[in-house]
Each structure stands twice: as structure tokens, then as C-alpha cells.
Coordinates of C-alpha atoms in Angstrom, one line a residue:
X1 CA 0.0 0.0 0.0
X2 CA 2.8 2.4 0.9
X3 CA 4.5 1.6 -2.4
X4 CA 1.6 3.1 -4.3
X5 CA 0.5 5.8 -1.8
X6 CA 4.0 7.3 -1.8
X7 CA 4.4 6.7 -5.5
X8 CA 7.8 4.9 -5.2
X9 CA 8.2 4.3 -9.0
X10 CA 7.7 8.1 -9.5
X11 CA 10.4 8.8 -6.9
X12 CA 12.8 6.3 -8.5
X13 CA 12.2 7.8 -11.9
X14 CA 12.9 11.3 -10.6
X15 CA 16.1 10.1 -9.0
X16 CA 17.3 8.5 -12.2
X17 CA 16.5 11.6 -14.2
X18 CA 18.0 14.0 -11.6
X19 CA 14.6 15.7 -11.4
X20 CA 13.5 17.6 -8.2
X21 CA 9.7 17.3 -8.1
X22 CA 7.7 18.2 -5.1
X23 CA 4.4 16.4 -5.5
X24 CA 1.6 15.7 -3.0
X25 CA 1.8 12.2 -1.4
X26 CA -1.3 10.4 -0.3
X27 CA -1.9 9.1 3.2
X28 CA -3.4 5.8 4.4
X29 CA -5.3 7.3 7.3
X30 CA -9.0 7.2 6.5
X31 CA -8.6 4.8 3.5
X32 CA -10.6 1.6 3.4
X33 CA -8.7 -1.7 3.4
X34 CA -10.8 -4.6 2.0
X35 CA -9.6 -8.0 3.3
X36 CA -10.6 -10.8 0.8
X37 CA -10.6 -13.7 3.1
X38 CA -10.3 -13.4 6.9
X39 CA -7.9 -16.0 8.1
X40 CA -4.6 -15.5 10.0
X41 CA -2.9 -13.5 7.2
X42 CA -5.9 -11.1 7.0
X43 CA -6.2 -10.7 10.7
X44 CA -2.5 -9.8 11.0
X45 CA -2.9 -7.4 8.1
X46 CA -5.9 -5.8 9.8
X47 CA -3.8 -5.1 12.9
X48 CA -1.1 -3.4 10.9
X49 CA -3.6 -1.4 8.9
X50 CA -5.4 -0.2 12.0
X51 CA -2.1 1.3 13.2
X52 CA -2.2 3.5 10.1
X53 CA -5.7 4.6 10.9
X54 CA -7.3 2.7 8.1
X55 CA -10.9 1.5 8.0
X56 CA -11.2 -2.3 7.8
X57 CA -13.8 -4.3 5.9
X58 CA -13.8 -8.0 5.0
X59 CA -15.3 -10.5 2.6
X60 CA -15.5 -14.2 3.6
X61 CA -17.4 -17.4 2.9
X62 CA -18.9 -17.6 6.4
X63 CA -20.1 -14.2 7.7
X64 CA -20.2 -13.8 11.4
X65 CA -18.0 -14.5 14.4
X66 CA -15.1 -12.4 13.2
X67 CA -12.3 -12.6 15.7
X68 CA -8.9 -11.0 16.2
X69 CA -7.5 -7.8 17.7
X70 CA -9.2 -5.8 15.0
X71 CA -12.8 -6.6 14.1
X72 CA -13.9 -5.4 10.6
X73 CA -16.4 -2.5 10.5
X74 CA -18.4 -4.5 7.9
X75 CA -18.2 -8.1 6.7
X76 CA -19.6 -9.1 3.3
X77 CA -20.6 -12.5 2.0
X78 CA -19.7 -14.0 -1.4
X79 CA -23.0 -12.8 -2.8
X80 CA -22.1 -9.2 -1.9
X81 CA -18.7 -9.2 -3.6
X82 CA -19.5 -6.3 -5.9
X83 CA -20.3 -4.0 -3.0
X84 CA -17.2 -5.1 -1.2
X85 CA -14.9 -4.4 -4.2
X86 CA -16.5 -1.1 -4.8
X87 CA -16.0 0.1 -1.2
X88 CA -12.3 -0.6 -0.8
X89 CA -9.3 1.6 -1.6
X90 CA -6.9 -1.3 -1.1
X91 CA -7.9 -5.0 -1.5
X92 CA -5.6 -7.7 0.1
X93 CA -6.5 -11.1 -1.2
X94 CA -5.5 -14.1 1.0
X95 CA -8.1 -16.6 -0.1
X96 CA -7.1 -20.3 -0.3
X97 CA -7.2 -22.1 -3.6
X98 CA -10.3 -24.2 -3.9
X99 CA -12.8 -25.1 -6.6
X100 CA -15.0 -22.3 -5.2
X101 CA -12.3 -19.6 -5.3
X102 CA -10.7 -20.3 -8.7
X103 CA -10.6 -16.9 -10.6
X104 CA -12.7 -15.4 -7.8
X105 CA -11.1 -12.1 -8.7
X106 CA -11.9 -11.7 -12.4
X107 CA -13.1 -9.1 -14.9
X108 CA -16.3 -8.4 -12.9
X109 CA -14.3 -7.8 -9.7
X110 CA -12.0 -5.4 -11.4
X111 CA -14.9 -3.6 -13.0
X112 CA -16.5 -3.1 -9.6
X113 CA -13.3 -1.6 -8.1
X114 CA -12.6 2.1 -7.8
X115 CA -10.3 3.5 -10.5
X116 CA -8.0 4.5 -7.6
X117 CA -8.0 1.1 -6.1
X118 CA -4.9 -1.1 -5.5
X119 CA -5.2 -4.9 -5.6
X120 CA -2.8 -7.0 -3.6
X121 CA -2.6 -10.8 -3.9
X122 CA -0.6 -12.9 -1.5
X123 CA -2.7 -16.0 -0.9
X124 CA -2.9 -18.4 -3.9
X125 CA -2.4 -17.5 -7.5
X126 CA -5.4 -19.5 -8.8
X127 CA -7.7 -17.1 -7.1
X128 CA -6.9 -14.3 -9.6
X129 CA -7.7 -14.3 -13.3
X130 CA -4.4 -12.9 -14.5
X131 CA -5.6 -12.1 -18.0
X132 CA -8.4 -10.0 -16.5
X133 CA -5.9 -8.2 -14.2
X134 CA -3.5 -7.5 -17.2
X135 CA -6.5 -6.0 -19.0
X136 CA -7.5 -3.9 -16.0
X137 CA -4.0 -2.5 -15.6
X138 CA -3.5 -1.9 -19.3
X139 CA -6.5 0.3 -19.6
X140 CA -6.1 2.0 -16.3
X141 CA -9.2 0.4 -14.8
X142 CA -7.5 0.3 -11.4
X143 CA -4.6 2.3 -10.1
X144 CA -2.2 -0.6 -9.5
X145 CA -1.6 -4.1 -8.2
X146 CA 1.0 -6.1 -6.2
X147 CA 1.4 -9.9 -6.8
X148 CA 3.4 -12.4 -4.8
X149 CA 1.6 -15.5 -6.0
X150 CA 0.7 -16.7 -9.6
X151 CA -1.3 -19.3 -11.5
X152 CA 2.0 -20.8 -12.7
X153 CA 5.2 -20.6 -10.7
X154 CA 7.9 -19.7 -11.6
X155 CA 6.1 -17.1 -13.7
X156 CA 6.9 -17.8 -17.4
X157 CA 9.1 -15.2 -19.1
X158 CA 6.5 -14.7 -21.8
X159 CA 3.8 -13.7 -19.2
X160 CA 2.4 -10.2 -19.9
X161 CA 2.5 -9.5 -16.2
X162 CA 6.3 -8.9 -16.5
X163 CA 5.5 -5.9 -18.8
X164 CA 2.6 -4.4 -16.9
X165 CA 3.0 -0.9 -15.7
X166 CA 1.8 -0.1 -12.1
X167 CA 2.5 -3.7 -11.0
X168 CA 4.7 -4.6 -8.1
X169 CA 5.8 -8.2 -8.5
X170 CA 7.7 -10.6 -6.2
X171 CA 8.6 -14.2 -6.7
X172 CA 6.3 -15.8 -4.0
X173 CA 8.9 -14.8 -1.4
X174 CA 6.9 -12.2 0.6
X175 CA 6.9 -14.6 3.6
X176 CA 10.5 -15.8 3.1
X177 CA 11.8 -13.7 5.9
X178 CA 15.1 -14.0 7.8
X179 CA 13.2 -15.8 10.6
X180 CA 11.2 -18.1 8.3
X181 CA 12.6 -21.4 9.5
X182 CA 12.7 -20.4 13.1
X183 CA 9.0 -19.3 13.0
X184 CA 8.1 -22.5 11.1
X185 CA 9.8 -24.7 13.6
X186 CA 8.1 -22.9 16.5
X187 CA 4.7 -23.6 14.8
X188 CA 5.6 -27.2 14.3
X189 CA 6.6 -27.7 17.9
X190 CA 3.4 -25.9 19.1
X191 CA 1.2 -28.2 17.0
X192 CA 3.1 -31.3 18.2
X193 CA 2.7 -30.3 21.8
X194 CA -1.0 -29.6 21.3
X195 CA -1.6 -32.9 19.6
X196 CA 0.2 -34.8 22.3
X197 CA -1.9 -33.0 25.0
X198 CA -5.2 -33.4 23.1
X199 CA -5.6 -29.7 22.5
X200 CA -6.8 -28.0 19.3
X201 CA -3.9 -27.5 16.8
X202 CA -2.5 -24.0 16.2
X203 CA -2.9 -24.4 12.4
X204 CA -5.7 -26.9 11.8
X205 CA -6.8 -28.0 8.3
X206 CA -10.4 -28.5 7.3
X207 CA -10.3 -31.2 4.7
X208 CA -13.9 -30.7 3.7
X209 CA -13.2 -27.0 3.0
X210 CA -9.9 -27.7 1.2
X211 CA -7.7 -25.7 3.4

């Protein structure tokens, strides 16, 4: 979000050109963050966004019982997705990949978004119709996008995503932090101890839901 709000590409272009340009930068305070999916990633994102004074809304399969340190001001169901997309300034997608969510974010979703909206995907690549995203970015339908996950990984060299303006792209390594293995081992140990004690797991999997 800060990458687009502070217009980092513009700043970098000015530096490369030796151009001193004093332009007005936007702020996150008061903007609406739409969380597409409301699992652990979204709840952590909500906490960070709240610190910037952002308004939080969410869309999820099962509405009701939202938990976490930050509770969304409004929660939408799948049938209300157009209203959700239209209300958000920034959309962070962390939906899992299931038959129900494949290409969940497609042409209709991008049409429903504000022209000033930024779409951020860091859940599973299959959730996003990449052709529809390329089209939306190419004609300026949305302000920008950031992708860390893709339908095919590694992303093929011939993918038009590589050539999209207003796209921040990372190689599915947004979570590959310096403490990645330490954090992963801690989660494994916590789950093992919970299983041995007959307690609920820290990261359970619902086989019927597919995640």
C-alpha cells in the first residue's frame, strides 16, 4: 500500500532523471482496506492497517463470528462481492485455492473496483484471473496491483505480467523472511505439543473446505 501511496516508482524515476519534483503524497489514514478472506494472514494485516488509521472491511465465505485484535467494521458474504470491491481503496486477497475460489477475482471484480483502487494478492495464484488483471491494468481500470503469487510458478518469461505498468511483482517470497525457518519450527513444535496433549492445533486443516 505504501509503495503506491508514496508513488515509489515516480520517486525512483525522478532520482534516475535527476529531477527535483515536489508532489503531494497520499496518506493511508481514513482509507478503506478490504480483506478478501479473513484467516490468519488477513487478521495480521488488519492489525497493521489499523495502526495507520485505516478503515477495515472484509469478505469471507462464512459471515459472522469475526475474531482478532481488530474486528472489521463491515463483513460481506460472497453474494455481496461487488459492493465489497466497490467500497475498498486497497484490497488484500489471501483466499485459499479451492474449486469455489478459482478466478474469484476476475473481470467483474476489477470492473467493480474504484479506479483509484490497488489490488494486492498474497494467498494463492489460482484465485486471480491474470488475463483480467492485465486488461484492467493496461487500460487504467485500477490504479495498481501487487502480486506475490501466480497461477504458474515460476512465472513464465512470456507472461504479460512482466511488462505491466503499475505492477509490483515478487517471486512468492513475501513470507521468506530471515526468521522463516525459526518461525516454522516454532509452529511445528506448538502443534506437536497440542496434539500430544489433546488440545486443538494451532494451524488446523479443514479437509472438507480444502484448506
